[in-house]
mmCIF file of C-alpha atoms in Angstrom:
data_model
loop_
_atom_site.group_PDB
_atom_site.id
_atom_site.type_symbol
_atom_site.label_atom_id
_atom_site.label_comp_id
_atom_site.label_asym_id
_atom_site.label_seq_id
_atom_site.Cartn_x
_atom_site.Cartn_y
_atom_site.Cartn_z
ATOM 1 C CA UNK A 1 11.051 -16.693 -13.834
ATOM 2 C CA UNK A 2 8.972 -17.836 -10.829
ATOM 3 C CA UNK A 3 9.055 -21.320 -12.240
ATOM 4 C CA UNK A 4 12.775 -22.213 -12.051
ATOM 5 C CA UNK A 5 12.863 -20.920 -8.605
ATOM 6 C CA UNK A 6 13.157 -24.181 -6.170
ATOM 7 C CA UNK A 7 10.330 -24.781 -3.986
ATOM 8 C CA UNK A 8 10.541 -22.937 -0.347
ATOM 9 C CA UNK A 9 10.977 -24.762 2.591
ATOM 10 C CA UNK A 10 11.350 -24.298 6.418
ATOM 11 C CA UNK A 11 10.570 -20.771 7.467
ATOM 12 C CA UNK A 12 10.419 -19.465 3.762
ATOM 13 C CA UNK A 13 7.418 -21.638 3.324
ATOM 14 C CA UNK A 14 5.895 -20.517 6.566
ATOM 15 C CA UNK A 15 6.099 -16.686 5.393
ATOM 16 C CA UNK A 16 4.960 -17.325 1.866
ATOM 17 C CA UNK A 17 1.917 -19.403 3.328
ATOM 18 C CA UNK A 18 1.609 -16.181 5.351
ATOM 19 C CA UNK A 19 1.724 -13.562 2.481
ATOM 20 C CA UNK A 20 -0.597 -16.044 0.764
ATOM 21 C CA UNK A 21 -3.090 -16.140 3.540
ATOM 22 C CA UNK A 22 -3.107 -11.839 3.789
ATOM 23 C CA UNK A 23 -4.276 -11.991 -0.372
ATOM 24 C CA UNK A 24 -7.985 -10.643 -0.296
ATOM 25 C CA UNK A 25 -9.899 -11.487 -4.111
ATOM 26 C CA UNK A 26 -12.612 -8.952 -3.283
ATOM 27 C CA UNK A 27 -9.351 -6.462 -2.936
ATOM 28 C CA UNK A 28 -8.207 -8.007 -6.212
ATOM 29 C CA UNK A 29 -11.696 -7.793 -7.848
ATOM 30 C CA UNK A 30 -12.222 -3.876 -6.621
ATOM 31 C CA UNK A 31 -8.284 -3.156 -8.215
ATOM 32 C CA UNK A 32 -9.142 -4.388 -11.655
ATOM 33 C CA UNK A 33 -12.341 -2.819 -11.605
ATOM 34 C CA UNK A 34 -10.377 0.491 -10.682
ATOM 35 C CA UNK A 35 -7.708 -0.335 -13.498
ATOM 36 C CA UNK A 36 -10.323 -0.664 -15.995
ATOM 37 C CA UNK A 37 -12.213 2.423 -15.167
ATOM 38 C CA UNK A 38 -9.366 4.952 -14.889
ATOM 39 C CA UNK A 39 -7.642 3.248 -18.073
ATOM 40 C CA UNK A 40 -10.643 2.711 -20.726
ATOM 41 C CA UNK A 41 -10.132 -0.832 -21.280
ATOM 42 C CA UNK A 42 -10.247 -4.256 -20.314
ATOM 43 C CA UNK A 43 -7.160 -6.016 -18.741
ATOM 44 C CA UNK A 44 -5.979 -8.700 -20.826
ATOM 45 C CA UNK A 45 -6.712 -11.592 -18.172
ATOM 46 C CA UNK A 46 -10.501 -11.717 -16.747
ATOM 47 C CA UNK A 47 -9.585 -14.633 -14.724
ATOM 48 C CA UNK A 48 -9.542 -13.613 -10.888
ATOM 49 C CA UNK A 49 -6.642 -14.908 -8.641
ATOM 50 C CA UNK A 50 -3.519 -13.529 -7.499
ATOM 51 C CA UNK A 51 -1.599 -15.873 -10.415
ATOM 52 C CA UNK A 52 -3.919 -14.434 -13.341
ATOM 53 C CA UNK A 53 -3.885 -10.915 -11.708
ATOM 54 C CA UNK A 54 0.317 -10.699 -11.836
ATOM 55 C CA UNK A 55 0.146 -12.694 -15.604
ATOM 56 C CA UNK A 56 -1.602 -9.146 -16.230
ATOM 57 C CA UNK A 57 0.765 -6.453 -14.302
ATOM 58 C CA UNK A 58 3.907 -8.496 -14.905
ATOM 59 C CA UNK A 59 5.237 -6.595 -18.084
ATOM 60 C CA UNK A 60 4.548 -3.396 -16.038
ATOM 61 C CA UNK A 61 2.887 -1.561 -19.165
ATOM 62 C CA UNK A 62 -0.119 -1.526 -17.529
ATOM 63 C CA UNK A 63 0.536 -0.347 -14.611
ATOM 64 C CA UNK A 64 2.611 2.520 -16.110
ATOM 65 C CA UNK A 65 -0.093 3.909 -18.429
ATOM 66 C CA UNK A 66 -2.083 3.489 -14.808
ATOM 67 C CA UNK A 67 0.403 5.818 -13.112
ATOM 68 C CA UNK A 68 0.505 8.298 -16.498
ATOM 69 C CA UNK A 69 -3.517 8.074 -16.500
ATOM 70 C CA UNK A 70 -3.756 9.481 -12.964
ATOM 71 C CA UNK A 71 -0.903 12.158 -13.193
ATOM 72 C CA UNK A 72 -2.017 15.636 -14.504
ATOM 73 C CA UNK A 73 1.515 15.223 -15.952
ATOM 74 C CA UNK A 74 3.066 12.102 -17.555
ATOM 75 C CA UNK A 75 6.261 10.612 -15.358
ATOM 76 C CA UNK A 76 6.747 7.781 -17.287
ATOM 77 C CA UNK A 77 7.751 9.063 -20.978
ATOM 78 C CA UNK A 78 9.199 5.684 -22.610
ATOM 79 C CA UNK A 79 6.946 2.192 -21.505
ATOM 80 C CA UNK A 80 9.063 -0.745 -22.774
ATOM 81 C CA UNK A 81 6.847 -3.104 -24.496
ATOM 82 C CA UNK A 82 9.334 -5.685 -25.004
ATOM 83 C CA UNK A 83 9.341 -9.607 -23.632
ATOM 84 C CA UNK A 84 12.678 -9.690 -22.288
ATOM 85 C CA UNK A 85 12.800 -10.171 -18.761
ATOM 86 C CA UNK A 86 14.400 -7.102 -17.840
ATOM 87 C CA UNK A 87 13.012 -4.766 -20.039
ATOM 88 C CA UNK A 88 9.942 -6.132 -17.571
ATOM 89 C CA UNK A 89 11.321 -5.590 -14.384
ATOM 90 C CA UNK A 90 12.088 -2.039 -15.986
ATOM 91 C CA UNK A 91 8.781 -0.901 -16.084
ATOM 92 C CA UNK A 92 7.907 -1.760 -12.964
ATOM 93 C CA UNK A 93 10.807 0.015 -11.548
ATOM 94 C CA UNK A 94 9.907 2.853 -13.425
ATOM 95 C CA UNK A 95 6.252 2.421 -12.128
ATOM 96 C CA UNK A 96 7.683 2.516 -8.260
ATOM 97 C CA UNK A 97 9.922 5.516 -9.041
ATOM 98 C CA UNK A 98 6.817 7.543 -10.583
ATOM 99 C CA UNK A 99 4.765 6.255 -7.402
ATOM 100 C CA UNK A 100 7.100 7.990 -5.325
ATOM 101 C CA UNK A 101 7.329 11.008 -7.157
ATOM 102 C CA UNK A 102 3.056 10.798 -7.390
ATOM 103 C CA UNK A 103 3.056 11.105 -3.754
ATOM 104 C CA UNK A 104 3.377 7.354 -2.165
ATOM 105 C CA UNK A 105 5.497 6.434 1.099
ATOM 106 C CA UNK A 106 8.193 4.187 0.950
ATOM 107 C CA UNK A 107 5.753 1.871 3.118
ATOM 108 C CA UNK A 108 3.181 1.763 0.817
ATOM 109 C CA UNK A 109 5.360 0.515 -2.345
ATOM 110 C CA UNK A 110 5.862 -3.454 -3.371
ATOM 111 C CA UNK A 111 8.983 -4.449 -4.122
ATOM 112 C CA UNK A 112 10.072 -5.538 -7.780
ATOM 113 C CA UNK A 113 10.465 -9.135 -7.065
ATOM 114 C CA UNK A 114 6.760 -8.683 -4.880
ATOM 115 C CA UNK A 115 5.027 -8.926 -8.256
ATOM 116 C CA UNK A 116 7.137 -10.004 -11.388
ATOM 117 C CA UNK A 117 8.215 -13.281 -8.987
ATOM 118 C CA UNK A 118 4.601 -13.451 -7.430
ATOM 119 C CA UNK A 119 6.373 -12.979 -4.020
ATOM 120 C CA UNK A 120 3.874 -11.062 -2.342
ATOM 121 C CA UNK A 121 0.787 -9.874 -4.584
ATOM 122 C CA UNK A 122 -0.864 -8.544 -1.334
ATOM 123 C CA UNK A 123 1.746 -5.391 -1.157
ATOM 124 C CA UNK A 124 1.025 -5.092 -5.208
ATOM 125 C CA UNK A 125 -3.067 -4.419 -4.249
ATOM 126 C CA UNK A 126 -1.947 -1.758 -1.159
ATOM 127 C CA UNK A 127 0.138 -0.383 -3.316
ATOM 128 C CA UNK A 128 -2.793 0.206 -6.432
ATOM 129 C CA UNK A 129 -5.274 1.222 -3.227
ATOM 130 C CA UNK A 130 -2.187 3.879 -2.315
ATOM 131 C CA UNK A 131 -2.342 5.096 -5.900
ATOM 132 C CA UNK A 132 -6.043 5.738 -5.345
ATOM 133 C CA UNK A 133 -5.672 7.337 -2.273
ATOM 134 C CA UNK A 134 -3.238 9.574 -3.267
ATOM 135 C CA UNK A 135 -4.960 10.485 -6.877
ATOM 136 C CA UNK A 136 -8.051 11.618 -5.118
ATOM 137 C CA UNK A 137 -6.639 13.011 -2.362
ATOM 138 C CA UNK A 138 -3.941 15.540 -3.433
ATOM 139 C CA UNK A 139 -4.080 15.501 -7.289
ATOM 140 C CA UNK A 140 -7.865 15.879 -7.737
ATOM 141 C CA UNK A 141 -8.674 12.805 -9.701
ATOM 142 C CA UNK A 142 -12.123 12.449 -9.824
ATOM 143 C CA UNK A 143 -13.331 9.384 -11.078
ATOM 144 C CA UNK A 144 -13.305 6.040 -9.020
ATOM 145 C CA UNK A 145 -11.362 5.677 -5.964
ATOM 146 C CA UNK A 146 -10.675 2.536 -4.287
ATOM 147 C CA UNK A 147 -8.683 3.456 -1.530
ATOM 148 C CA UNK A 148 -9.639 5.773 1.716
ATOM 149 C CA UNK A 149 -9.463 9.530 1.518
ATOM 150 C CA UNK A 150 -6.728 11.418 3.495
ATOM 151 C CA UNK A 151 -8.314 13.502 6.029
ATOM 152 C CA UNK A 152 -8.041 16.849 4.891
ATOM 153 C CA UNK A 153 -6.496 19.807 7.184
ATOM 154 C CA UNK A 154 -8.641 21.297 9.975
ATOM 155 C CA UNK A 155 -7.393 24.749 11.117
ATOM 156 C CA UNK A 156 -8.751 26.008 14.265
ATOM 157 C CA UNK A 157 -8.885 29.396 15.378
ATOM 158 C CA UNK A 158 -9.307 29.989 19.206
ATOM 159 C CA UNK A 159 -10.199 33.544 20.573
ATOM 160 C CA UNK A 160 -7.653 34.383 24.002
ATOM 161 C CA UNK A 161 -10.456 33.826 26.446
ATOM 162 C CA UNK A 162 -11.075 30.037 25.150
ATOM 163 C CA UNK A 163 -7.088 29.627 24.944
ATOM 164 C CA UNK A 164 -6.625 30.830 28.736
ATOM 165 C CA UNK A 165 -9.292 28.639 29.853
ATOM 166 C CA UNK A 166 -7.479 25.674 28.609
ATOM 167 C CA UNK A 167 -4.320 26.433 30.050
ATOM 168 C CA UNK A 168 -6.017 26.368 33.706
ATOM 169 C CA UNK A 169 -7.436 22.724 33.049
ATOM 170 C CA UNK A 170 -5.081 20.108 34.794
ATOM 171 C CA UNK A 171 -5.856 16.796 32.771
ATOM 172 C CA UNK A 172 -5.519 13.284 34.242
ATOM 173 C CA UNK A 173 -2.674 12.430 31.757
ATOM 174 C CA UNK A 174 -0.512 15.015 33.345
ATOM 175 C CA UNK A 175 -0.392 13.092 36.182
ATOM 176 C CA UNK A 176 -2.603 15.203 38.781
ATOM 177 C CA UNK A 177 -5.193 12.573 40.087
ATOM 178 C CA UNK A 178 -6.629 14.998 43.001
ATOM 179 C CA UNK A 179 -4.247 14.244 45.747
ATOM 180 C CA UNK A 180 -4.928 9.898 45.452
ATOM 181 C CA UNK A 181 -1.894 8.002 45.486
ATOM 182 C CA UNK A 182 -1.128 3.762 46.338
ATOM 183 C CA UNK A 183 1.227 4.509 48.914
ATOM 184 C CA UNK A 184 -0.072 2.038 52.695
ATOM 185 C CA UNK A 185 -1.998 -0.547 49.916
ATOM 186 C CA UNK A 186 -0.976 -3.554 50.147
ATOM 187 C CA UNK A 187 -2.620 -6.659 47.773
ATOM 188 C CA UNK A 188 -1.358 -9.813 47.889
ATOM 189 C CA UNK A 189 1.824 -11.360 48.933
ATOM 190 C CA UNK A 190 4.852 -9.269 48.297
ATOM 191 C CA UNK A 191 7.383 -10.730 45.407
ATOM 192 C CA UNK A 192 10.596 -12.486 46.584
ATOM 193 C CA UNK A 193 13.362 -12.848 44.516
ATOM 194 C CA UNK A 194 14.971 -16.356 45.268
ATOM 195 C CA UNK A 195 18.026 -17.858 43.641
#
């Protein structure tokens, strides 16, 4: 479908040279690695590039058996594994739905369009590092992670002493600055506003 689109000009050109530019291979490389390990099998296209690494996540089957794979419960229950353009753009609809439900941010998620039209493949790999971060993080997957861990809650439990202590400490960002002030400086020229 990406084919019979005409060719950008103008400030279209200038963003997708942009999105283009923001594409990282290593990223790209370190995703299909991640794919591969958490699914048990090769992707069908070895080639590395952003074109060869949408030919392989453009029928969305992959990446819902990815999002199945890292769920301790399946929320995709019927992958489409037809040709037809739609049925497509289906599962990867149904991949983005599940990602929500899995735990991702609104932020975090391509768009549709992002990856069956090739628009932006960079949002695709934050999205698969998202997945990642989220698996490990709050479901407890255990096996390779490509994204960062979420920090994890730190309680802290003050005794009353320690508490009162802090109250009586007058910070510099509270605006106290031990009596100093600018007032009788004078640097430079004062400003004149002329018509």
């Amino acid at each position: 479908m990406s084919d019979v689109r005409a060719k950008k000009s103008g400030l279209s050109a200038d963003i997708q040279k942009k999105l283009d530019a923001k594409y990282n291979i290593e990223q790209e490389k370190q995703c299909r690695e991640w794919i591969e390990a958490v699914l048990g099998e090769d992707l069908p296209d070895q080639e590395v590039g952003k074109n060869h690494f949408q030919a392989c996540l453009k029928d969305g089957t992959i990446l819902c058996q990815l999002i199945n794979a890292l769920s301790p419960t399946p929320l995709i229950s019927k992958i489409n594994n037809q040709k037809m353009a739609f049925k497509q753009m289906e599962n990867i609809e149904k991949f983005l739905k599940a990602c929500k439900k899995f735990g991702l941010q609104d932020g975090d998620l391509f768009q549709t369009a992002d990856l069956y039209e090739c628009q932006n493949m960079s949002q695709v790999v934050g999205t698969l590092y998202a997945c990642s971060t989220i698996a490990t993080s709050k479901h407890g997957y255990s096996g390779m992670c490509i994204g960062t861990k979420l920090a994890d809650e730190n309680v802290r439990d003050f005794d009353d002493e320690t508490l009162a202590a802090g109250k009586s400490v007058l910070g510099g960002q509270m605006g106290f600055t031990g009596g100093d002030s600018q007032s009788g400086m004078s640097m430079g020229k004062t400003r004149k506003v002329c018509d």
